[in-house]
Amino acid sequence: MPTDAIVSVIIPFIMAGVLALLSFRSFKEKGFLLNNAYLYATEEERKTMNKKPWYRQSAICFCLLSVAFILLGLYSVFDKKVFIILVYLVFAGTVVYAIASSVKINRREGQRYIKM
């Protein structure tokens, strides 16, 4: 197996592992909150905002992206078109989930953390 083929198999699985670790830490509400609502919030907003739903949203998104990278790695190994189709579907589902959950969280919290 050529070196470039080995690298194209290993890198998606490494990315999947990193994303799974970020997802696990976000579910535990540990570490820095990697979410646009938190990153773009002012210091005053960060102190008063309820971070729990934003951690959960980030954790689910990281988990879905981890699944997508596992599927991408499987595509590199087996070269079956079904895997790449599933990758696109998971990516699209992640985007839809992120938008829908942001709207839901903002409605529930009664605040607008996403700056347009």
XYZ file of N, CA, C and O in Angstrom:
464
model
N 0.858 -1.179 0.000
C 0.000 0.000 0.000
C 0.905 1.242 0.000
O 1.777 1.371 0.854
N 0.690 2.152 -0.943
C 1.533 3.352 -1.017
C 1.347 4.253 0.213
O 0.322 4.238 0.890
N 2.354 5.068 0.464
C 2.352 5.943 1.638
C 1.199 6.930 1.619
O 0.574 7.178 2.662
N 0.898 7.506 0.451
C -0.209 8.477 0.389
C -1.550 7.822 0.696
O -2.430 8.449 1.278
N -1.705 6.556 0.351
C -2.940 5.844 0.670
C -3.037 5.577 2.176
O -4.123 5.684 2.762
N -1.913 5.256 2.784
C -1.908 5.019 4.229
C -2.255 6.300 4.981
O -3.051 6.293 5.917
N -1.685 7.418 4.541
C -1.955 8.707 5.176
C -3.424 9.083 5.004
O -4.062 9.586 5.940
N -3.983 8.826 3.816
C -5.389 9.174 3.582
C -6.339 8.305 4.396
O -7.512 8.647 4.547
N -5.856 7.192 4.920
C -6.662 6.353 5.805
C -6.483 6.778 7.258
O -7.454 6.855 8.013
N -5.265 7.103 7.651
C -4.973 7.406 9.053
C -5.526 8.766 9.475
O -6.093 8.886 10.570
N -5.377 9.784 8.658
C -5.768 11.147 9.045
C -7.253 11.269 9.396
O -7.580 11.864 10.429
N -8.192 10.712 8.617
C -9.602 10.822 9.040
C -9.893 10.144 10.380
O -10.681 10.660 11.175
N -9.219 9.024 10.661
C -9.451 8.357 11.940
C -8.853 9.146 13.107
O -9.415 9.182 14.196
N -7.726 9.809 12.881
C -7.155 10.680 13.916
C -8.093 11.850 14.178
O -8.358 12.202 15.336
N -8.612 12.463 13.113
C -9.562 13.569 13.270
C -10.818 13.103 14.007
O -11.343 13.824 14.855
N -11.280 11.906 13.686
C -12.456 11.361 14.372
C -12.179 11.194 15.857
O -13.040 11.494 16.696
N -10.989 10.743 16.200
C -10.630 10.587 17.605
C -10.564 11.918 18.338
O -11.049 12.042 19.466
N -9.971 12.924 17.708
C -9.893 14.259 18.319
C -11.293 14.829 18.524
O -11.614 15.377 19.590
N -12.143 14.696 17.520
C -13.514 15.203 17.635
C -14.313 14.432 18.684
O -15.121 15.025 19.408
N -14.082 13.138 18.791
C -14.765 12.351 19.825
C -14.321 12.797 21.216
O -15.140 12.888 22.139
N -13.042 13.103 21.371
C -12.535 13.600 22.651
C -13.155 14.958 22.986
O -13.588 15.183 24.119
N -13.225 15.861 22.003
C -13.879 17.152 22.222
C -15.354 16.971 22.579
O -15.888 17.680 23.439
N -16.007 16.030 21.925
C -17.408 15.756 22.216
C -17.576 15.263 23.648
O -18.462 15.727 24.375
N -16.730 14.327 24.062
C -16.799 13.781 25.418
C -16.596 14.883 26.457
O -17.340 14.986 27.427
N -15.593 15.739 26.236
C -15.331 16.826 27.178
C -16.480 17.835 27.202
O -16.795 18.384 28.254
N -17.098 18.063 26.063
C -18.230 18.995 26.030
C -19.448 18.407 26.733
O -20.176 19.131 27.408
N -19.682 17.101 26.578
C -20.785 16.471 27.308
C -20.569 16.566 28.812
O -21.520 16.711 29.579
N -19.302 16.511 29.246
C -18.969 16.634 30.664
C -18.912 18.097 31.121
O -18.703 18.355 32.304
N -19.080 19.033 30.178
C -18.997 20.477 30.432
C -17.654 20.849 31.039
O -17.550 21.649 31.959
N -16.609 20.266 30.486
C -15.240 20.542 30.921
C -14.504 21.250 29.791
O -14.772 21.039 28.620
N -13.550 22.084 30.158
C -12.724 22.746 29.160
C -13.385 23.971 28.574
O -14.465 24.401 28.989
N -12.713 24.541 27.594
C -13.179 25.756 26.951
C -14.410 25.457 26.101
O -14.458 24.435 25.415
N -15.378 26.347 26.138
C -16.606 26.181 25.361
C -16.345 26.612 23.922
O -16.177 27.795 23.638
N -16.274 25.653 23.021
C -16.026 25.933 21.606
C -17.357 26.104 20.884
O -17.846 25.202 20.200
N -17.940 27.285 21.063
C -19.229 27.582 20.458
C -19.241 29.063 20.102
O -18.784 29.898 20.877
N -19.771 29.381 18.930
C -19.802 30.778 18.488
C -20.567 31.677 19.439
O -20.209 32.840 19.612
N -21.619 31.168 20.038
C -22.398 31.990 20.964
C -21.527 32.453 22.123
O -21.639 33.595 22.573
N -20.654 31.589 22.582
C -19.763 31.944 23.688
C -18.585 32.787 23.187
O -18.195 33.763 23.829
N -18.023 32.409 22.052
C -16.852 33.110 21.538
C -17.149 34.560 21.180
O -16.299 35.436 21.361
N -18.341 34.832 20.651
C -18.699 36.188 20.246
C -19.363 36.997 21.350
O -19.630 38.176 21.177
N -19.641 36.374 22.482
C -20.286 37.080 23.587
C -19.267 37.975 24.295
O -18.080 37.669 24.352
N -19.761 39.079 24.836
C -18.908 39.966 25.621
C -18.635 39.318 26.978
O -19.272 38.330 27.348
N -17.710 39.892 27.715
C -17.378 39.363 29.043
C -18.595 39.352 29.963
O -18.803 38.399 30.715
N -19.412 40.395 29.893
C -20.609 40.462 30.739
C -21.611 39.377 30.351
O -22.229 38.749 31.213
N -21.793 39.187 29.040
C -22.715 38.144 28.575
C -22.210 36.758 28.963
O -22.999 35.884 29.323
N -20.907 36.527 28.890
C -20.334 35.227 29.243
C -20.579 34.889 30.709
O -20.799 33.737 31.056
N -20.519 35.906 31.572
C -20.730 35.673 32.996
C -22.172 35.310 33.320
O -22.432 34.561 34.246
N -23.113 35.851 32.536
C -24.529 35.638 32.845
C -25.177 34.531 32.028
O -26.267 34.083 32.375
N -24.549 34.102 30.946
C -25.212 33.129 30.068
C -25.216 31.733 30.675
O -24.313 31.359 31.418
N -26.270 30.988 30.350
C -26.382 29.583 30.734
C -25.589 28.766 29.709
O -26.018 28.615 28.562
N -24.453 28.220 30.111
C -23.562 27.536 29.176
C -23.975 26.094 28.882
O -23.538 25.517 27.899
N -24.825 25.528 29.717
C -25.186 24.115 29.580
C -25.748 23.769 28.190
O -25.286 22.808 27.569
N -26.745 24.516 27.660
C -27.252 24.135 26.336
C -26.219 24.321 25.215
O -26.225 23.580 24.232
N -25.308 25.275 25.395
C -24.288 25.502 24.369
C -23.235 24.404 24.405
O -22.735 23.981 23.354
N -22.888 23.922 25.601
C -21.989 22.768 25.697
C -22.627 21.550 25.027
O -21.969 20.810 24.302
N -23.913 21.337 25.284
C -24.608 20.184 24.709
C -24.635 20.272 23.187
O -24.384 19.291 22.489
N -24.931 21.466 22.661
C -24.959 21.646 21.211
C -23.580 21.350 20.613
O -23.473 20.643 19.606
N -22.543 21.871 21.232
C -21.185 21.627 20.736
C -20.843 20.144 20.803
O -20.242 19.602 19.870
N -21.224 19.494 21.887
C -20.921 18.070 22.043
C -21.593 17.237 20.960
O -20.965 16.341 20.379
N -22.843 17.521 20.675
C -23.560 16.757 19.648
C -22.954 17.020 18.269
O -22.777 16.087 17.470
N -22.621 18.264 17.988
C -21.999 18.583 16.696
C -20.647 17.887 16.553
O -20.339 17.327 15.488
N -19.821 17.918 17.600
C -18.533 17.227 17.539
C -18.718 15.726 17.365
O -17.960 15.076 16.639
N -19.726 15.160 18.004
C -20.008 13.732 17.877
C -20.412 13.384 16.441
O -19.927 12.405 15.871
N -21.285 14.193 15.866
C -21.706 13.956 14.485
C -20.532 14.106 13.518
O -20.388 13.316 12.572
N -19.678 15.094 13.749
C -18.505 15.266 12.889
C -17.529 14.102 13.047
O -16.886 13.693 12.072
N -17.429 13.553 14.250
C -16.589 12.382 14.462
C -17.105 11.197 13.647
O -16.323 10.480 13.016
N -18.413 11.019 13.640
C -19.019 9.950 12.827
C -18.718 10.182 11.347
O -18.383 9.245 10.612
N -18.808 11.435 10.908
C -18.530 11.742 9.501
C -17.086 11.400 9.137
O -16.823 10.845 8.062
N -16.143 11.696 10.021
C -14.743 11.376 9.726
C -14.483 9.877 9.788
O -13.628 9.368 9.050
N -15.190 9.153 10.634
C -15.070 7.690 10.621
C -15.560 7.150 9.283
O -14.913 6.290 8.670
N -16.680 7.665 8.821
C -17.199 7.236 7.515
C -16.238 7.606 6.386
O -16.065 6.846 5.432
N -15.603 8.776 6.510
C -14.622 9.186 5.502
C -13.417 8.240 5.506
O -12.906 7.871 4.443
N -12.989 7.826 6.689
C -11.906 6.848 6.777
C -12.308 5.507 6.186
O -11.507 4.858 5.495
N -13.540 5.087 6.441
C -14.028 3.831 5.856
C -14.118 3.926 4.341
O -13.857 2.945 3.635
N -14.469 5.103 3.844
C -14.482 5.309 2.394
C -13.077 5.149 1.823
O -12.899 4.552 0.761
N -12.079 5.678 2.539
C -10.694 5.548 2.076
C -10.239 4.094 2.071
O -9.453 3.686 1.222
N -10.731 3.296 3.013
C -10.330 1.895 3.103
C -11.053 1.047 2.062
O -10.432 0.280 1.321
N -12.379 1.171 1.988
C -13.177 0.270 1.161
C -13.528 0.816 -0.214
O -13.952 0.064 -1.088
N -13.397 2.121 -0.411
C -13.683 2.771 -1.693
C -15.103 2.458 -2.201
O -15.322 2.192 -3.372
N -16.055 2.484 -1.278
C -17.465 2.286 -1.616
C -18.171 3.635 -1.593
O -18.046 4.404 -0.643
N -18.926 3.924 -2.608
C -19.581 5.223 -2.754
C -20.608 5.495 -1.653
O -20.878 6.643 -1.321
N -21.158 4.455 -1.061
C -22.165 4.622 -0.014
C -21.589 5.387 1.173
O -22.290 6.191 1.800
N -20.298 5.199 1.473
C -19.691 5.887 2.597
C -19.608 7.397 2.353
O -19.861 8.191 3.251
N -19.246 7.796 1.158
C -19.131 9.232 0.867
C -20.512 9.889 0.853
O -20.660 11.038 1.271
N -21.519 9.160 0.420
C -22.887 9.680 0.464
C -23.310 9.882 1.924
O -23.904 10.911 2.272
N -22.983 8.917 2.772
C -23.295 9.047 4.200
C -22.531 10.204 4.838
O -23.063 10.901 5.709
N -21.289 10.437 4.397
C -20.514 11.570 4.909
C -21.235 12.873 4.605
O -21.403 13.730 5.484
N -21.688 13.039 3.366
C -22.409 14.257 2.986
C -23.697 14.419 3.785
O -24.040 15.521 4.207
N -24.408 13.316 3.994
C -25.647 13.378 4.767
C -25.391 13.760 6.223
O -26.135 14.564 6.803
N -24.338 13.204 6.813
C -24.018 13.546 8.207
C -23.578 14.999 8.310
O -23.977 15.706 9.239
N -22.761 15.471 7.364
C -22.371 16.886 7.371
C -23.587 17.794 7.243
O -23.720 18.781 7.970
N -24.489 17.472 6.326
C -25.697 18.285 6.149
C -26.562 18.238 7.406
O -27.090 19.270 7.847
N -26.699 17.061 7.995
C -27.473 16.935 9.227
C -26.865 17.729 10.371
O -27.590 18.314 11.185
N -25.548 17.781 10.429
C -24.874 18.560 11.471
C -25.166 20.044 11.315
O -25.447 20.738 12.302
N -25.123 20.534 10.094
C -25.412 21.955 9.845
C -26.858 22.273 10.208
O -27.139 23.277 10.880
N -27.783 21.423 9.787
C -29.200 21.638 10.103
C -29.418 21.602 11.605
O -30.117 22.459 12.165
N -28.803 20.636 12.281
C -28.947 20.548 13.737
C -28.386 21.801 14.422
O -29.006 22.329 15.349
N -27.221 22.256 13.994
C -26.597 23.420 14.632
C -27.480 24.657 14.502
O -27.657 25.410 15.473
N -28.049 24.867 13.332
C -28.911 26.030 13.126
C -30.196 25.897 13.934
O -30.601 26.829 14.638
N -30.842 24.743 13.842
C -32.116 24.545 14.548
C -31.938 24.626 16.066
O -32.754 25.242 16.759
N -30.873 24.029 16.583
C -30.683 24.072 18.028
C -30.308 25.470 18.503
O -30.693 25.867 19.606
N -29.578 26.228 17.694
C -29.265 27.610 18.069
C -30.528 28.452 18.174
O -30.692 29.221 19.126
N -31.418 28.277 17.214
C -32.687 29.010 17.250
C -33.489 28.602 18.479
O -34.034 29.446 19.198
N -33.549 27.311 18.751
C -34.304 26.811 19.904
C -33.720 27.323 21.219
O -34.458 27.755 22.110
N -32.410 27.290 21.351
C -31.769 27.765 22.576
C -32.010 29.258 22.760
O -32.328 29.712 23.859
N -31.872 30.012 21.691
C -32.081 31.462 21.789
C -33.523 31.798 22.161
O -33.761 32.731 22.917
N -34.465 31.059 21.626
C -35.875 31.299 21.993
C -36.115 30.973 23.458
O -36.807 31.700 24.166
N -35.562 29.854 23.909
C -35.768 29.421 25.290
C -35.083 30.368 26.274
O -35.641 30.692 27.314
N -33.889 30.804 25.952
C -33.145 31.680 26.847
C -33.644 33.125 26.761
O -33.353 33.926 27.647
N -34.358 33.448 25.709
C -34.882 34.806 25.566
C -33.801 35.824 25.264
O -33.998 37.017 25.421
N -32.667 35.348 24.805
C -31.575 36.253 24.493
C -31.065 35.950 23.102
O -31.335 34.905 22.525
N -30.295 36.876 22.588
C -29.763 36.713 21.236
C -28.249 36.753 21.321
O -27.647 37.810 21.422
N -27.620 35.578 21.303
C -26.163 35.503 21.401
C -25.517 35.485 20.023
O -24.337 35.757 19.914
N -26.251 35.135 19.010
C -25.676 35.071 17.673
C -25.809 36.437 17.033
O -26.908 36.952 16.837
N -24.694 37.026 16.728
C -24.683 38.352 16.128
C -24.713 38.205 14.617
O -23.910 37.504 14.039
N -25.644 38.859 13.983
C -25.758 38.777 12.527
C -25.250 40.047 11.892
O -25.288 41.081 12.357
